Amino acid sequence: MALPNPPWTRGLIMASKSPNKTVTVGIGEMAVSASPDEVLVTYALGSCLAVTFYDPVLRIGGMAHCMLPLSRIDTDKARENPFMFVDAGVPALLTEMFRRGCRKKDLITRVAGAARTLDNANLFRIGERNCAVFRKIMWKNGMLIHAEDIGGDRARTLSLVIATGQLMVRCHGMEHEI
Amino acid sequence: MAYNILIADDSLTARTFIARTLEIAGVPVNQVYQARNGQEALDLLQREWVDMVFVDINMPVMNGMELVRHMRTMDLLKSIPVIVVSTDCSTRRMADMKEAGVQAYLTKPITPEELKSIVEQFLKNA
Amino acid sequence: MSADNINTLVQVTIQVLERFAFLLGDPPESGDHPPAFPSPSWIVTIAFTGARAGAIGMVVPPSLAAQAAANLHGMEPSQASEEQAVDAVKELLNIVCGNYLHEIEGNKPLFDLSSPAQQTVAWERAAQYVQGKTQATLVVEGSPLLLFIEK
């Protein structure tokens, strides 16, 4: 029996079955995939936070690219697209992972981004705030962060390989796994 | 194997943070003991077997430094790993505590991930 | 010097609020009026001795303290007891003080910190208490948080 789609699936990219497919996760979007031939990729990750969960038992991966920490600054936009905001997008991504049968204890949580790129003086501390809200959600849900690549002042590209769970970060021409 | 762990800190919040981190991290724990000062910790250590001690420095009645010094004079207690979790960032304090026999020194605020990493490192060697 | 120190105290507090209590704080902005303090509010202070002696403190609405406790214990603010809320702000100030001293004095001098003290007072009393002291009011998740340097 097909599970009903939750109301916020507007931001959800439905993964296709073509081989070696790159599924692009745009700003304020998320994707969940169980297809071993797919790679979830997000580009231009500056002060935004890319959150990934991977279940190595079911080989399901999820990624969200959240822009801002708190949805209360624009509740209409948050209703339309929760993935713009860490406090709305991360719980929604987790809900989708659980809906697909993932268990909290199996999830590998990795996070990247939160650079100081929007304003030179870092007046708004958007990256730091995104991290603080993300940590709060993890702590409240009894989850720990397994790996992170955050801060600095350069944009990143993040790729999650569904077949293996490998998470690659490309930053300033260099690529490494986290 | 499950471990007995003692947390000595006068702050309920600090003790809860460590206890909750151990639980979330899935550290195999038999018993988490809590003490509000060094004297309570020392009394407990003389009654119960403990595999690892977390200790704050600034505590009433008996501070963390005094607790560690007492422990290091007692045969049964002198080899228990002690991890300091303190707001005191001074290099001299860290050196003094290391000299007194603590294994690791973490300065607050710490993340649960940092705490988990240090616990696993010491329990692996226990 | 006091102006530098209060700015440092503000920056350190914002960072500690984020890292320790998962709370987002905004520095005071000229022309903006922070939200009013409820009455009663809490005054929390901590003293330090060593390379130099002094004290810093906070005036905190009890609801903000409850929010901090809830975040730290992984629960809802309504579930946080007064004991947990008081302890949370005491520990918050303890951590702020350690990091503040580290920022202004470096990591060489030794300091001894007192146990933080908390009192519940009418807002007018709190305002009277901080009058004349170097101070700044942050806005933390919609609530005011007043920081002050005793001496």
CSV table of C-alpha atoms in Angstrom, one decimal:
chain,number,residue,atom,x,y,z
A,1,MET,CA,0.0,0.0,0.0
A,2,ALA,CA,1.4,3.4,-1.0
A,3,LEU,CA,2.0,5.7,1.9
A,4,PRO,CA,0.2,9.1,1.7
A,5,ASN,CA,2.5,12.0,0.8
A,6,PRO,CA,2.8,14.6,3.7
A,7,PRO,CA,1.5,18.1,2.9
A,8,TRP,CA,4.9,19.7,2.7
A,9,THR,CA,6.2,17.5,-0.3
A,10,ARG,CA,6.3,20.6,-2.5
A,11,GLY,CA,10.0,21.0,-1.7
A,12,LEU,CA,10.6,17.3,-2.1
A,13,ILE,CA,12.4,16.1,-5.2
A,14,MET,CA,11.2,12.7,-6.3
A,15,ALA,CA,14.2,10.6,-7.1
A,16,SER,CA,14.2,9.0,-10.6
A,17,LYS,CA,15.5,5.7,-11.6
A,18,SER,CA,18.0,6.6,-14.3
A,19,PRO,CA,21.5,5.2,-13.8
A,20,ASN,CA,24.1,7.4,-11.9
A,21,LYS,CA,21.7,10.1,-11.6
A,22,THR,CA,22.6,13.3,-9.9
A,23,VAL,CA,19.7,14.6,-7.9
A,24,THR,CA,20.2,18.3,-7.3
A,25,VAL,CA,19.0,19.7,-4.0
A,26,GLY,CA,18.5,23.4,-4.4
A,27,ILE,CA,18.4,26.1,-1.8
A,28,GLY,CA,15.4,25.5,0.4
A,29,GLU,CA,14.9,22.0,-1.0
A,30,MET,CA,15.3,18.5,0.2
A,31,ALA,CA,15.6,15.0,-1.4
A,32,VAL,CA,15.3,11.5,0.0
A,33,SER,CA,16.5,8.6,-2.1
A,34,ALA,CA,16.7,4.8,-1.8
A,35,SER,CA,18.0,4.3,-5.3
A,36,PRO,CA,21.6,3.0,-5.2
A,37,ASP,CA,22.4,4.6,-8.6
A,38,GLU,CA,21.7,8.1,-7.3
A,39,VAL,CA,23.8,10.8,-5.8
A,40,LEU,CA,22.2,13.7,-3.9
A,41,VAL,CA,24.1,16.9,-4.6
A,42,THR,CA,23.8,20.5,-3.3
A,43,TYR,CA,25.8,23.4,-4.6
A,44,ALA,CA,26.7,26.9,-3.5
A,45,LEU,CA,26.5,26.1,0.2
A,46,GLY,CA,27.5,29.3,1.9
A,47,SER,CA,26.1,30.3,5.3
A,48,CYS,CA,23.3,27.8,4.6
A,49,LEU,CA,23.4,24.5,6.3
A,50,ALA,CA,23.2,21.2,4.4
A,51,VAL,CA,21.9,18.4,6.7
A,52,THR,CA,22.2,14.8,5.6
A,53,PHE,CA,20.9,11.6,7.2
A,54,TYR,CA,21.9,8.2,6.0
A,55,ASP,CA,20.6,4.8,7.0
A,56,PRO,CA,23.2,2.2,6.2
A,57,VAL,CA,20.7,-0.7,7.0
A,58,LEU,CA,18.1,0.4,4.5
A,59,ARG,CA,20.5,2.4,2.3
A,60,ILE,CA,18.3,5.4,2.3
A,61,GLY,CA,19.8,8.9,2.3
A,62,GLY,CA,18.3,12.3,2.8
A,63,MET,CA,19.6,15.8,2.3
A,64,ALA,CA,18.2,19.3,3.0
A,65,HIS,CA,19.7,22.7,2.1
A,66,CYS,CA,18.4,25.1,4.7
A,67,MET,CA,19.0,28.9,4.5
A,68,LEU,CA,17.9,30.4,7.8
A,69,PRO,CA,17.7,29.2,11.3
A,70,LEU,CA,14.1,30.1,12.4
A,71,SER,CA,10.9,29.9,10.5
A,72,ARG,CA,9.0,32.4,12.7
A,73,ILE,CA,10.5,35.3,10.6
A,74,ASP,CA,8.2,34.2,7.7
A,75,THR,CA,5.6,31.6,8.8
A,76,ASP,CA,3.8,31.7,5.4
A,77,LYS,CA,6.9,30.9,3.6
A,78,ALA,CA,7.7,28.2,6.1
A,79,ARG,CA,4.3,26.6,5.6
A,80,GLU,CA,4.9,26.6,1.8
A,81,ASN,CA,8.4,25.4,2.0
A,82,PRO,CA,9.8,24.3,5.4
A,83,PHE,CA,13.2,23.4,4.0
A,84,MET,CA,14.2,27.1,3.8
A,85,PHE,CA,14.5,27.0,7.6
A,86,VAL,CA,16.5,24.7,9.9
A,87,ASP,CA,13.9,24.6,12.6
A,88,ALA,CA,11.2,23.4,10.2
A,89,GLY,CA,13.2,21.6,7.5
A,90,VAL,CA,15.3,19.3,9.7
A,91,PRO,CA,12.3,17.8,11.5
A,92,ALA,CA,10.4,17.5,8.2
A,93,LEU,CA,13.4,15.6,6.7
A,94,LEU,CA,13.6,13.4,9.7
A,95,THR,CA,9.9,12.7,9.5
A,96,GLU,CA,10.3,11.6,5.8
A,97,MET,CA,13.2,9.3,6.7
A,98,PHE,CA,11.1,7.7,9.5
A,99,ARG,CA,8.1,7.4,7.1
A,100,ARG,CA,10.3,5.3,4.8
A,101,GLY,CA,11.1,3.0,7.7
A,102,CYS,CA,14.4,4.4,9.0
A,103,ARG,CA,15.1,4.0,12.7
A,104,LYS,CA,16.7,6.9,14.7
A,105,LYS,CA,19.4,4.7,16.1
A,106,ASP,CA,20.6,3.7,12.6
A,107,LEU,CA,20.8,7.2,11.1
A,108,ILE,CA,24.2,8.7,10.4
A,109,THR,CA,23.9,12.5,10.8
A,110,ARG,CA,26.4,14.7,9.0
A,111,VAL,CA,26.3,18.4,8.4
A,112,ALA,CA,28.2,20.9,6.3
A,113,GLY,CA,28.1,24.6,5.5
A,114,ALA,CA,27.5,27.5,7.9
A,115,ALA,CA,30.3,29.6,6.4
A,116,ARG,CA,30.8,33.3,6.9
A,117,THR,CA,30.1,34.4,3.4
A,118,LEU,CA,27.1,36.6,3.4
A,119,ASP,CA,28.6,39.7,5.0
A,120,ASN,CA,32.2,40.3,5.7
A,121,ALA,CA,31.7,41.4,9.3
A,122,ASN,CA,29.5,38.4,9.9
A,123,LEU,CA,27.1,40.7,11.7
A,124,PHE,CA,24.2,38.4,11.4
A,125,ARG,CA,26.0,35.2,12.4
A,126,ILE,CA,23.7,33.2,10.1
A,127,GLY,CA,26.0,30.2,9.8
A,128,GLU,CA,26.5,30.0,13.6
A,129,ARG,CA,22.8,30.4,14.2
A,130,ASN,CA,21.9,27.7,11.7
A,131,CYS,CA,24.3,25.4,13.6
A,132,ALA,CA,22.9,26.3,17.0
A,133,VAL,CA,19.3,25.5,15.9
A,134,PHE,CA,20.4,22.3,14.3
A,135,ARG,CA,22.2,21.2,17.4
A,136,LYS,CA,19.1,22.0,19.5
A,137,ILE,CA,17.0,19.7,17.3
A,138,MET,CA,19.6,16.9,17.5
A,139,TRP,CA,19.9,17.3,21.3
A,140,LYS,CA,16.1,17.4,21.8
A,141,ASN,CA,15.7,14.2,19.7
A,142,GLY,CA,18.5,12.4,21.4
A,143,MET,CA,20.8,12.3,18.4
A,144,LEU,CA,24.5,13.1,18.0
A,145,ILE,CA,26.2,14.5,15.0
A,146,HIS,CA,28.6,12.0,13.5
A,147,ALA,CA,30.6,14.3,11.3
A,148,GLU,CA,30.6,18.0,10.3
A,149,ASP,CA,32.4,20.3,8.0
A,150,ILE,CA,31.3,23.8,9.0
A,151,GLY,CA,32.5,27.4,9.2
A,152,GLY,CA,35.3,29.0,7.3
A,153,ASP,CA,34.6,31.5,4.6
A,154,ARG,CA,34.3,29.4,1.4
A,155,ALA,CA,31.3,27.9,-0.4
A,156,ARG,CA,31.0,24.1,-0.5
A,157,THR,CA,29.4,21.5,-2.7
A,158,LEU,CA,28.1,18.4,-1.0
A,159,SER,CA,27.4,14.9,-2.5
A,160,LEU,CA,25.8,12.0,-0.8
A,161,VAL,CA,26.3,8.7,-2.6
A,162,ILE,CA,23.2,6.6,-1.9
A,163,ALA,CA,24.8,3.2,-2.6
A,164,THR,CA,27.6,3.6,-0.1
A,165,GLY,CA,26.6,6.5,2.2
A,166,GLN,CA,29.8,8.3,1.3
A,167,LEU,CA,29.5,12.1,1.8
A,168,MET,CA,31.9,14.2,-0.2
A,169,VAL,CA,32.6,17.9,0.4
A,170,ARG,CA,34.2,19.9,-2.4
A,171,CYS,CA,35.6,23.3,-1.3
A,172,HIS,CA,37.9,25.6,-3.2
A,173,GLY,CA,38.8,22.9,-5.7
A,174,MET,CA,39.6,20.2,-3.1
A,175,GLU,CA,37.4,17.3,-2.3
A,176,HIS,CA,37.3,15.2,0.9
A,177,GLU,CA,35.0,12.7,2.6
A,178,ILE,CA,33.4,13.4,5.9
B,1,MET,CA,31.0,-4.7,29.7
B,2,ALA,CA,29.1,-1.8,31.3
B,3,TYR,CA,30.8,0.9,33.2
B,4,ASN,CA,30.1,2.9,36.4
B,5,ILE,CA,30.7,6.6,35.9
B,6,LEU,CA,30.8,9.4,38.5
B,7,ILE,CA,30.0,13.0,37.7
B,8,ALA,CA,31.1,15.5,40.3
B,9,ASP,CA,29.8,19.0,39.6
B,10,ASP,CA,27.8,21.5,41.7
B,11,SER,CA,25.6,22.3,38.8
B,12,LEU,CA,22.6,20.0,38.1
B,13,THR,CA,22.6,21.3,34.5
B,14,ALA,CA,26.2,20.2,34.0
B,15,ARG,CA,25.7,16.8,35.5
B,16,THR,CA,22.5,16.3,33.5
B,17,PHE,CA,24.3,17.3,30.3
B,18,ILE,CA,27.0,14.7,30.8
B,19,ALA,CA,24.6,11.9,31.9
B,20,ARG,CA,22.3,12.6,28.9
B,21,THR,CA,25.3,12.6,26.5
B,22,LEU,CA,26.4,9.2,27.8
B,23,GLU,CA,22.9,7.9,27.3
B,24,ILE,CA,22.5,9.3,23.8
B,25,ALA,CA,25.9,8.2,22.7
B,26,GLY,CA,25.1,4.6,23.7
B,27,VAL,CA,28.0,4.3,26.1
B,28,PRO,CA,27.5,1.0,27.9
B,29,VAL,CA,26.7,2.3,31.4
B,30,ASN,CA,25.8,0.3,34.4
B,31,GLN,CA,25.4,3.2,36.8
B,32,VAL,CA,25.9,7.0,36.6
B,33,TYR,CA,26.6,8.4,40.1
B,34,GLN,CA,26.3,12.1,40.7
B,35,ALA,CA,28.0,14.2,43.4
B,36,ARG,CA,27.6,17.9,44.1
B,37,ASN,CA,31.1,18.5,45.4
B,38,GLY,CA,34.5,16.8,45.9
B,39,GLN,CA,33.7,15.4,49.3
B,40,GLU,CA,30.5,13.7,48.2
B,41,ALA,CA,32.5,12.3,45.3
B,42,LEU,CA,35.2,11.0,47.5
B,43,ASP,CA,32.7,9.4,49.9
B,44,LEU,CA,31.1,7.6,47.0
B,45,LEU,CA,34.4,6.5,45.5
B,46,GLN,CA,35.2,4.8,48.8
B,47,ARG,CA,31.9,2.9,48.7
B,48,GLU,CA,31.4,2.0,45.0
B,49,TRP,CA,33.5,0.8,42.1
B,50,VAL,CA,33.8,3.6,39.5
B,51,ASP,CA,35.5,3.3,36.1
B,52,MET,CA,35.7,7.0,35.2
B,53,VAL,CA,35.2,10.3,36.9
B,54,PHE,CA,34.1,13.6,35.4
B,55,VAL,CA,35.1,16.5,37.7
B,56,ASP,CA,34.5,20.2,37.8
B,57,ILE,CA,37.1,22.4,39.4
B,58,ASN,CA,35.1,25.1,41.2
B,59,MET,CA,32.9,23.3,43.7
B,60,PRO,CA,31.9,24.1,47.3
B,61,VAL,CA,33.2,22.0,50.3
B,62,MET,CA,36.0,20.2,48.3
B,63,ASN,CA,37.1,21.5,44.9
B,64,GLY,CA,38.1,19.3,41.9
B,65,MET,CA,41.8,19.8,42.5
B,66,GLU,CA,41.6,18.6,46.1
B,67,LEU,CA,39.4,15.6,45.0
B,68,VAL,CA,42.0,14.5,42.4
B,69,ARG,CA,44.9,14.9,44.9
B,70,HIS,CA,43.0,12.8,47.4
B,71,MET,CA,42.3,10.1,44.8
B,72,ARG,CA,45.9,9.9,43.7
B,73,THR,CA,47.0,9.1,47.3
B,74,MET,CA,44.6,6.1,47.6
B,75,ASP,CA,45.6,2.8,46.1
B,76,LEU,CA,42.1,1.8,45.0
B,77,LEU,CA,41.4,5.1,43.4
B,78,LYS,CA,44.7,6.3,42.0
B,79,SER,CA,44.3,4.7,38.5
B,80,ILE,CA,40.7,5.7,37.8
B,81,PRO,CA,40.7,8.0,34.7
B,82,VAL,CA,39.6,11.6,35.6
B,83,ILE,CA,38.3,14.0,33.0
B,84,VAL,CA,38.0,17.7,34.0
B,85,VAL,CA,35.1,19.6,32.6
B,86,SER,CA,35.5,23.2,33.7
B,87,THR,CA,35.0,26.8,32.6
B,88,ASP,CA,38.6,27.6,33.7
B,89,CYS,CA,40.6,28.2,30.6
B,90,SER,CA,44.0,29.1,32.2
B,91,THR,CA,47.0,27.1,31.0
B,92,ARG,CA,48.4,27.1,34.5
B,93,ARG,CA,45.3,25.4,35.9
B,94,MET,CA,45.4,22.9,33.1
B,95,ALA,CA,49.0,22.2,33.9
B,96,ASP,CA,48.3,21.9,37.6
B,97,MET,CA,45.5,19.5,37.0
B,98,LYS,CA,47.5,17.4,34.6
B,99,GLU,CA,50.3,17.2,37.2
B,100,ALA,CA,47.8,16.2,39.8
B,101,GLY,CA,46.9,13.3,37.6
B,102,VAL,CA,43.9,14.1,35.4
B,103,GLN,CA,43.8,12.4,32.0
B,104,ALA,CA,41.9,15.0,30.0
B,105,TYR,CA,40.8,18.6,30.4
B,106,LEU,CA,37.7,20.0,28.6
B,107,THR,CA,36.6,23.6,28.8
B,108,LYS,CA,33.0,24.5,28.8
B,109,PRO,CA,31.0,24.9,26.7
B,110,ILE,CA,31.6,21.5,25.2
B,111,THR,CA,29.5,19.7,22.6
B,112,PRO,CA,28.1,16.2,23.3
B,113,GLU,CA,30.2,15.0,20.4
B,114,GLU,CA,33.4,16.2,22.0
B,115,LEU,CA,32.4,14.5,25.2
B,116,LYS,CA,31.5,11.3,23.5
B,117,SER,CA,34.8,11.2,21.7
B,118,ILE,CA,36.8,11.6,24.9
B,119,VAL,CA,34.7,9.0,26.8
B,120,GLU,CA,35.2,6.4,24.0
B,121,GLN,CA,38.9,7.1,23.9
B,122,PHE,CA,39.3,6.3,27.6
B,123,LEU,CA,36.9,3.5,27.9
B,124,LYS,CA,38.6,1.7,25.0
B,125,ASN,CA,41.8,1.8,27.0
B,126,ALA,CA,40.2,0.9,30.3
C,1,MET,CA,38.0,50.0,29.0
C,2,SER,CA,34.5,49.3,30.5
C,3,ALA,CA,33.0,49.8,27.1
C,4,ASP,CA,35.4,47.3,25.6
C,5,ASN,CA,34.7,44.9,28.4
C,6,ILE,CA,30.9,45.1,28.0
C,7,ASN,CA,31.2,44.6,24.3
C,8,THR,CA,33.3,41.5,25.0
C,9,LEU,CA,30.8,40.3,27.5
C,10,VAL,CA,28.0,40.7,25.0
C,11,GLN,CA,29.9,38.8,22.3
C,12,VAL,CA,30.9,36.0,24.7
C,13,THR,CA,27.4,35.7,26.0
C,14,ILE,CA,25.9,35.4,22.5
C,15,GLN,CA,28.4,32.7,21.6
C,16,VAL,CA,27.8,30.8,24.9
C,17,LEU,CA,24.0,31.1,24.5
C,18,GLU,CA,24.3,29.5,21.0
C,19,ARG,CA,26.7,26.7,21.9
C,20,PHE,CA,25.5,25.9,25.4
C,21,ALA,CA,21.8,26.6,25.5
C,22,PHE,CA,20.9,26.6,21.8
C,23,LEU,CA,19.5,30.1,22.2
C,24,LEU,CA,19.9,32.9,19.7
C,25,GLY,CA,20.8,36.3,21.0
C,26,ASP,CA,20.9,39.7,19.3
C,27,PRO,CA,23.2,42.5,20.5
C,28,PRO,CA,21.8,45.8,21.5
C,29,GLU,CA,21.1,48.1,18.6
C,30,SER,CA,20.9,51.9,18.9
C,31,GLY,CA,17.4,53.3,18.6
C,32,ASP,CA,15.8,49.9,19.4
C,33,HIS,CA,13.9,49.4,22.6
C,34,PRO,CA,14.4,45.9,24.0
C,35,PRO,CA,11.3,44.2,25.3
C,36,ALA,CA,10.3,45.1,28.9
C,37,PHE,CA,11.4,42.9,31.8
C,38,PRO,CA,8.7,41.0,33.6
C,39,SER,CA,8.4,41.5,37.4
C,40,PRO,CA,9.7,39.7,39.2
C,41,SER,CA,12.9,39.0,37.3
C,42,TRP,CA,16.0,37.2,38.4
C,43,ILE,CA,19.4,38.7,39.2
C,44,VAL,CA,22.2,36.2,38.9
C,45,THR,CA,25.8,37.2,39.8
C,46,ILE,CA,29.2,35.6,39.9
C,47,ALA,CA,32.4,37.0,41.4
C,48,PHE,CA,36.0,36.2,40.5
C,49,THR,CA,39.3,36.7,42.3
C,50,GLY,CA,42.9,36.1,41.2
C,51,ALA,CA,44.9,38.1,38.7
C,52,ARG,CA,42.2,40.7,39.3
C,53,ALA,CA,38.9,40.7,41.3
C,54,GLY,CA,35.4,41.6,40.1
C,55,ALA,CA,32.0,40.4,39.3
C,56,ILE,CA,29.6,40.2,36.5
C,57,GLY,CA,25.9,39.5,36.4
C,58,MET,CA,22.6,39.1,34.4
C,59,VAL,CA,19.0,40.2,34.9
C,60,VAL,CA,17.0,37.3,33.4
C,61,PRO,CA,13.2,36.9,33.0
C,62,PRO,CA,12.2,33.5,34.6
C,63,SER,CA,10.6,32.5,31.3
C,64,LEU,CA,13.9,32.8,29.5
C,65,ALA,CA,15.6,30.8,32.2
C,66,ALA,CA,12.9,28.1,31.8
C,67,GLN,CA,13.6,28.1,28.0
C,68,ALA,CA,17.3,27.6,28.6
C,69,ALA,CA,16.7,24.8,31.1
C,70,ALA,CA,14.2,23.1,28.6
C,71,ASN,CA,16.8,23.3,25.8
C,72,LEU,CA,19.5,21.8,28.0
C,73,HIS,CA,17.4,19.0,29.4
C,74,GLY,CA,15.8,18.3,26.0
C,75,MET,CA,12.2,19.1,27.1
C,76,GLU,CA,9.5,21.7,26.7
C,77,PRO,CA,9.8,25.0,28.7
C,78,SER,CA,6.6,24.2,30.6
C,79,GLN,CA,8.2,21.0,31.9
C,80,ALA,CA,11.2,22.8,33.3
C,81,SER,CA,11.1,23.1,37.1
C,82,GLU,CA,12.2,26.3,38.9
C,83,GLU,CA,15.2,24.4,40.3
C,84,GLN,CA,16.3,23.4,36.8
C,85,ALA,CA,15.7,27.0,35.5
C,86,VAL,CA,17.7,28.6,38.3
C,87,ASP,CA,20.5,26.1,37.9
C,88,ALA,CA,20.6,26.6,34.1
C,89,VAL,CA,21.1,30.3,34.3
C,90,LYS,CA,23.7,29.9,37.1
C,91,GLU,CA,25.6,27.5,34.9
C,92,LEU,CA,25.2,29.8,31.9
C,93,LEU,CA,26.7,32.7,33.8
C,94,ASN,CA,29.5,30.5,35.1
C,95,ILE,CA,30.4,29.5,31.6
C,96,VAL,CA,30.1,33.1,30.4
C,97,CYS,CA,32.4,34.3,33.2
C,98,GLY,CA,35.1,31.7,32.4
C,99,ASN,CA,35.0,32.6,28.7
C,100,TYR,CA,34.8,36.3,29.4
C,101,LEU,CA,37.9,36.3,31.6
C,102,HIS,CA,39.7,34.2,29.0
C,103,GLU,CA,38.8,36.8,26.3
C,104,ILE,CA,39.9,39.9,28.2
C,105,GLU,CA,42.9,38.5,30.2
C,106,GLY,CA,44.2,35.7,28.0
C,107,ASN,CA,44.9,32.2,29.2
C,108,LYS,CA,47.8,32.8,31.5
C,109,PRO,CA,46.3,34.4,34.6
C,110,LEU,CA,44.6,32.2,37.2
C,111,PHE,CA,41.1,33.1,38.5
C,112,ASP,CA,38.9,31.5,41.1
C,113,LEU,CA,35.2,31.8,40.4
C,114,SER,CA,32.6,31.9,43.2
C,115,SER,CA,29.4,29.9,43.0
C,116,PRO,CA,26.8,31.9,41.1
C,117,ALA,CA,24.1,33.5,43.3
C,118,GLN,CA,20.5,34.1,42.2
C,119,GLN,CA,17.8,36.3,43.7
C,120,THR,CA,14.2,36.9,42.6
C,121,VAL,CA,13.4,40.6,42.7
C,122,ALA,CA,10.8,43.1,41.5
C,123,TRP,CA,11.9,44.6,38.2
C,124,GLU,CA,12.1,48.1,39.8
C,125,ARG,CA,14.6,46.6,42.3
C,126,ALA,CA,16.7,45.0,39.6
C,127,ALA,CA,16.7,48.3,37.6
C,128,GLN,CA,17.8,50.1,40.8
C,129,TYR,CA,20.5,47.5,41.4
C,130,VAL,CA,22.1,47.8,38.0
C,131,GLN,CA,21.8,51.6,37.9
C,132,GLY,CA,25.2,53.2,37.3
C,133,LYS,CA,26.9,49.9,36.4
C,134,THR,CA,28.3,49.2,32.9
C,135,GLN,CA,25.5,47.3,31.2
C,136,ALA,CA,24.0,46.1,27.9
C,137,THR,CA,20.6,44.5,27.1
C,138,LEU,CA,20.4,41.7,24.6
C,139,VAL,CA,17.3,40.3,23.0
C,140,VAL,CA,17.3,36.5,23.3
C,141,GLU,CA,14.5,34.7,21.4
C,142,GLY,CA,12.2,37.7,22.0
C,143,SER,CA,13.2,38.1,25.7
C,144,PRO,CA,15.4,40.8,27.2
C,145,LEU,CA,18.7,39.7,28.9
C,146,LEU,CA,20.6,42.4,30.8
C,147,LEU,CA,24.3,41.9,31.3
C,148,PHE,CA,26.3,44.1,33.8
C,149,ILE,CA,29.8,44.4,35.1
C,150,GLU,CA,29.8,45.0,38.9
C,151,LYS,CA,33.3,46.5,39.1
